[in-house]
Every structure is written in structure tokens, then in C-alpha cells.
GROMACS .gro file of C-alpha atoms in nm:
model
  210
    1UNK     CA    1   0.304   0.603   0.265
    2UNK     CA    2   0.574   0.350   0.182
    3UNK     CA    3   0.675   0.335   0.551
    4UNK     CA    4   0.470   0.100   0.768
    5UNK     CA    5   0.514   0.313   1.079
    6UNK     CA    6   0.377   0.619   0.900
    7UNK     CA    7   0.083   0.419   0.765
    8UNK     CA    8   0.006   0.292   1.115
    9UNK     CA    9   0.003   0.650   1.240
   10UNK     CA   10  -0.291   0.726   1.008
   11UNK     CA   11  -0.505   0.490   1.217
   12UNK     CA   12  -0.509   0.716   1.522
   13UNK     CA   13  -0.879   0.787   1.453
   14UNK     CA   14  -0.967   0.433   1.342
   15UNK     CA   15  -1.325   0.366   1.464
   16UNK     CA   16  -1.371   0.138   1.761
   17UNK     CA   17  -1.643  -0.060   1.583
   18UNK     CA   18  -1.425  -0.152   1.285
   19UNK     CA   19  -1.366  -0.527   1.252
   20UNK     CA   20  -1.014  -0.513   1.106
   21UNK     CA   21  -0.690  -0.466   1.300
   22UNK     CA   22  -0.478  -0.165   1.195
   23UNK     CA   23  -0.151  -0.356   1.232
   24UNK     CA   24  -0.268  -0.624   0.988
   25UNK     CA   25  -0.404  -0.366   0.745
   26UNK     CA   26  -0.072  -0.184   0.749
   27UNK     CA   27   0.117  -0.507   0.681
   28UNK     CA   28  -0.114  -0.561   0.384
   29UNK     CA   29  -0.015  -0.221   0.243
   30UNK     CA   30  -0.305  -0.008   0.361
   31UNK     CA   31  -0.334   0.328   0.533
   32UNK     CA   32  -0.649   0.481   0.681
   33UNK     CA   33  -0.841   0.731   0.468
   34UNK     CA   34  -1.017   0.884   0.767
   35UNK     CA   35  -1.363   0.780   0.648
   36UNK     CA   36  -1.560   0.504   0.825
   37UNK     CA   37  -1.348   0.185   0.796
   38UNK     CA   38  -1.215   0.266   0.449
   39UNK     CA   39  -0.847   0.208   0.377
   40UNK     CA   40  -0.632   0.261   0.070
   41UNK     CA   41  -0.323   0.087  -0.065
   42UNK     CA   42  -0.005   0.294  -0.084
   43UNK     CA   43   0.096   0.111  -0.401
   44UNK     CA   44  -0.212   0.057  -0.620
   45UNK     CA   45  -0.437   0.318  -0.452
   46UNK     CA   46  -0.714   0.059  -0.425
   47UNK     CA   47  -0.977   0.135  -0.160
   48UNK     CA   48  -1.153  -0.120   0.062
   49UNK     CA   49  -1.419  -0.077   0.329
   50UNK     CA   50  -1.698  -0.260   0.513
   51UNK     CA   51  -1.460  -0.504   0.679
   52UNK     CA   52  -1.613  -0.812   0.837
   53UNK     CA   53  -1.487  -1.017   1.131
   54UNK     CA   54  -1.251  -1.284   1.003
   55UNK     CA   55  -1.148  -1.096   0.687
   56UNK     CA   56  -0.784  -1.131   0.592
   57UNK     CA   57  -0.644  -0.794   0.488
   58UNK     CA   58  -0.393  -0.950   0.250
   59UNK     CA   59  -0.645  -1.192   0.100
   60UNK     CA   60  -0.900  -0.916   0.041
   61UNK     CA   61  -0.630  -0.700  -0.114
   62UNK     CA   62  -0.541  -0.978  -0.358
   63UNK     CA   63  -0.905  -1.055  -0.425
   64UNK     CA   64  -1.007  -0.704  -0.529
   65UNK     CA   65  -0.675  -0.576  -0.664
   66UNK     CA   66  -0.493  -0.882  -0.800
   67UNK     CA   67  -0.267  -0.668  -1.017
   68UNK     CA   68  -0.129  -0.464  -0.727
   69UNK     CA   69   0.248  -0.491  -0.737
   70UNK     CA   70   0.273  -0.488  -0.358
   71UNK     CA   71   0.049  -0.789  -0.291
   72UNK     CA   72   0.202  -0.963  -0.591
   73UNK     CA   73   0.543  -0.929  -0.428
   74UNK     CA   74   0.679  -0.715  -0.711
   75UNK     CA   75   0.705  -0.384  -0.525
   76UNK     CA   76   1.012  -0.340  -0.306
   77UNK     CA   77   0.945   0.014  -0.184
   78UNK     CA   78   0.764  -0.086   0.136
   79UNK     CA   79   0.967   0.008   0.444
   80UNK     CA   80   0.918  -0.204   0.760
   81UNK     CA   81   0.954  -0.025   1.096
   82UNK     CA   82   1.302  -0.167   1.153
   83UNK     CA   83   1.428  -0.005   0.832
   84UNK     CA   84   1.287   0.343   0.886
   85UNK     CA   85   1.533   0.627   0.940
   86UNK     CA   86   1.550   0.716   1.312
   87UNK     CA   87   1.416   1.067   1.250
   88UNK     CA   88   1.107   0.936   1.069
   89UNK     CA   89   1.045   0.682   1.344
   90UNK     CA   90   1.065   0.950   1.613
   91UNK     CA   91   0.831   1.177   1.418
   92UNK     CA   92   0.571   0.905   1.372
   93UNK     CA   93   0.590   0.813   1.740
   94UNK     CA   94   0.561   1.177   1.846
   95UNK     CA   95   0.251   1.222   1.629
   96UNK     CA   96   0.087   0.917   1.782
   97UNK     CA   97   0.154   1.045   2.135
   98UNK     CA   98   0.032   1.395   2.053
   99UNK     CA   99  -0.284   1.256   1.890
  100UNK     CA  100  -0.388   0.950   2.091
  101UNK     CA  101  -0.649   0.718   1.950
  102UNK     CA  102  -1.001   0.767   2.088
  103UNK     CA  103  -1.011   0.389   2.132
  104UNK     CA  104  -0.779   0.417   2.431
  105UNK     CA  105  -1.014   0.665   2.595
  106UNK     CA  106  -1.292   0.409   2.570
  107UNK     CA  107  -1.080   0.151   2.746
  108UNK     CA  108  -1.037  -0.056   2.430
  109UNK     CA  109  -0.678  -0.098   2.323
  110UNK     CA  110  -0.645  -0.249   1.977
  111UNK     CA  111  -0.352  -0.474   2.047
  112UNK     CA  112  -0.212  -0.699   1.781
  113UNK     CA  113  -0.362  -1.051   1.791
  114UNK     CA  114  -0.147  -1.305   1.973
  115UNK     CA  115  -0.182  -1.547   1.681
  116UNK     CA  116  -0.198  -1.354   1.355
  117UNK     CA  117  -0.183  -1.679   1.159
  118UNK     CA  118  -0.532  -1.754   1.291
  119UNK     CA  119  -0.681  -1.407   1.243
  120UNK     CA  120  -0.894  -1.536   0.954
  121UNK     CA  121  -1.195  -1.757   1.024
  122UNK     CA  122  -1.098  -1.996   0.744
  123UNK     CA  123  -0.754  -2.058   0.893
  124UNK     CA  124  -0.907  -2.118   1.235
  125UNK     CA  125  -1.160  -2.362   1.094
  126UNK     CA  126  -0.884  -2.557   0.921
  127UNK     CA  127  -0.725  -2.623   1.261
  128UNK     CA  128  -1.026  -2.839   1.355
  129UNK     CA  129  -0.944  -3.119   1.111
  130UNK     CA  130  -0.893  -3.356   1.406
  131UNK     CA  131  -1.164  -3.212   1.630
  132UNK     CA  132  -1.318  -3.494   1.841
  133UNK     CA  133  -1.634  -3.627   1.680
  134UNK     CA  134  -1.799  -3.670   2.018
  135UNK     CA  135  -1.749  -3.306   2.113
  136UNK     CA  136  -2.057  -3.109   2.217
  137UNK     CA  137  -1.951  -2.808   2.010
  138UNK     CA  138  -1.940  -2.759   1.633
  139UNK     CA  139  -1.607  -2.650   1.488
  140UNK     CA  140  -1.770  -2.379   1.276
  141UNK     CA  141  -1.924  -2.204   1.574
  142UNK     CA  142  -1.599  -2.210   1.768
  143UNK     CA  143  -1.403  -2.073   1.472
  144UNK     CA  144  -1.652  -1.788   1.427
  145UNK     CA  145  -1.614  -1.705   1.795
  146UNK     CA  146  -1.240  -1.660   1.746
  147UNK     CA  147  -1.111  -2.000   1.854
  148UNK     CA  148  -0.869  -2.240   1.692
  149UNK     CA  149  -0.808  -2.600   1.798
  150UNK     CA  150  -0.500  -2.677   2.006
  151UNK     CA  151  -0.503  -3.044   1.913
  152UNK     CA  152  -0.561  -3.157   2.273
  153UNK     CA  153  -0.897  -3.308   2.377
  154UNK     CA  154  -1.160  -3.032   2.325
  155UNK     CA  155  -0.925  -2.748   2.418
  156UNK     CA  156  -0.944  -2.434   2.204
  157UNK     CA  157  -0.761  -2.103   2.217
  158UNK     CA  158  -0.855  -1.751   2.104
  159UNK     CA  159  -0.633  -1.606   1.832
  160UNK     CA  160  -0.676  -1.257   1.976
  161UNK     CA  161  -0.661  -1.272   2.356
  162UNK     CA  162  -0.492  -1.614   2.384
  163UNK     CA  163  -0.768  -1.727   2.620
  164UNK     CA  164  -0.810  -2.105   2.648
  165UNK     CA  165  -1.135  -2.297   2.703
  166UNK     CA  166  -1.205  -2.669   2.733
  167UNK     CA  167  -1.451  -2.923   2.878
  168UNK     CA  168  -1.734  -2.795   2.662
  169UNK     CA  169  -2.090  -2.894   2.745
  170UNK     CA  170  -2.385  -2.927   2.509
  171UNK     CA  171  -2.562  -2.621   2.647
  172UNK     CA  172  -2.256  -2.396   2.612
  173UNK     CA  173  -2.260  -2.112   2.360
  174UNK     CA  174  -1.913  -2.032   2.225
  175UNK     CA  175  -1.966  -1.655   2.213
  176UNK     CA  176  -2.117  -1.647   2.562
  177UNK     CA  177  -1.833  -1.849   2.709
  178UNK     CA  178  -1.576  -1.631   2.535
  179UNK     CA  179  -1.733  -1.315   2.676
  180UNK     CA  180  -1.785  -1.476   3.016
  181UNK     CA  181  -1.425  -1.579   3.076
  182UNK     CA  182  -1.240  -1.322   2.866
  183UNK     CA  183  -1.449  -1.002   2.870
  184UNK     CA  184  -1.155  -0.783   2.769
  185UNK     CA  185  -1.082  -0.975   2.450
  186UNK     CA  186  -1.053  -0.728   2.162
  187UNK     CA  187  -1.212  -0.969   1.916
  188UNK     CA  188  -1.523  -1.020   2.129
  189UNK     CA  189  -1.548  -0.646   2.191
  190UNK     CA  190  -1.518  -0.571   1.820
  191UNK     CA  191  -1.761  -0.832   1.691
  192UNK     CA  192  -2.021  -0.854   1.968
  193UNK     CA  193  -1.989  -0.518   2.140
  194UNK     CA  194  -1.982  -0.395   2.498
  195UNK     CA  195  -2.356  -0.442   2.555
  196UNK     CA  196  -2.331  -0.813   2.477
  197UNK     CA  197  -2.036  -0.857   2.712
  198UNK     CA  198  -2.212  -0.671   2.993
  199UNK     CA  199  -2.520  -0.887   2.944
  200UNK     CA  200  -2.319  -1.208   2.964
  201UNK     CA  201  -2.127  -1.089   3.268
  202UNK     CA  202  -2.448  -0.982   3.441
  203UNK     CA  203  -2.614  -1.317   3.370
  204UNK     CA  204  -2.332  -1.511   3.529
  205UNK     CA  205  -2.305  -1.278   3.825
  206UNK     CA  206  -2.673  -1.309   3.906
  207UNK     CA  207  -2.743  -0.948   3.813
  208UNK     CA  208  -2.990  -0.803   3.568
  209UNK     CA  209  -2.829  -0.640   3.266
  210UNK     CA  210  -2.910  -0.276   3.203
   0.00000   0.00000   0.00000
């Protein structure tokens, strides 16, 4: 499991409800064990599960397995996709095609976040250091809803779908607005679920949610 492409291939049955992104887990040295949302490190064999929205795969790896040579930068056996032998790359790709993820059948494609540097809630919150004091929205709530501050007026952007929102009003709810304007956002789908999104969409379309 030293090859990132091969580790990524283990996530073909990664559950749709899991809060962590496979691509980020792979970069942090993990492969999927096939059980719930449990992953294991190819280097130290450490196992982690019960991922929460906003968790940083690398930070959690260091937190629970600080002596792992991979996260400590002492292991050089990891093989990025660009360094894999062509035959191994083709094999991994063929396996993924032959065994498509059930997520795609549900209409949810776990694409890599557009801004991985803001995938953690703490990093998003730190972007609000110059958030306007007269804003109608609290920085903490916006960060939890996936937004980071762009530095312009009260304009925020989602780290996952790249959706931008501004001109916030006091009655606005950050999660509701996120689901209202960007219903296909992977982060909203993962954290809040399809039922929540349908409810928000129905409310703003004048329909009654099922």
C-alpha cells in the first residue's frame, strides 16, 4: 500500500455518509479497511475511524500516531501517482472502472475539495481574522458550514464546491443558504444529508418537503 493510487482504489466502497474525503486520507497515508469509515496507515498500521466534518486527516494521524515515520516525514517509501510504474497505474484504474463506487450510483461524486488548504474547520476559521465587526453572521457558524473568508466585504467561499455567498442578512442561516444556493455541494451532502437539502430547496420553492 505504498502507492497512493492503489490506496485510493481501496475506497471504491467508501460509505456515502463518511465525513472524510478519500483523496485527503490517501495523502495522509491511509487506505480503507472496508469497515464503516475505518482506515489504516500503510506505514505504522494505525487505525482511525469515526471521522467528523472538519477533521484533518494528517493532523489526526499525527495526533494519534505521533511516532509514525510517514507523518513524521521520515519514511520515503510512499509513491505518488506520478511516480507509479505505468503497469501499476493501469491496473489500479482498471480495477476502479470494473468496481465503481456505489457513491456514483447515488448521484454523489466525492470530488476533491477545490481548496484543500481550507478543508479543516480551524483553518477556515483562521481566515476570518479581518471579518467585518458589523457583519450579521458569526465567523464560527460560517466556518462550520464550510466557508472561508475571501477578505472582501462579507463575501465567503466554500472550500468544497467553491460556491460564493455575500450580502448576509441577520435572519440568514449559513447551512440553509449553503444548501439553498449550492445543493450539489459534497460537503453539505456529507454533513447535513439529502433530506436537509431537499427540505431547504422545498422551502424556497414554495413546496412542502416530503
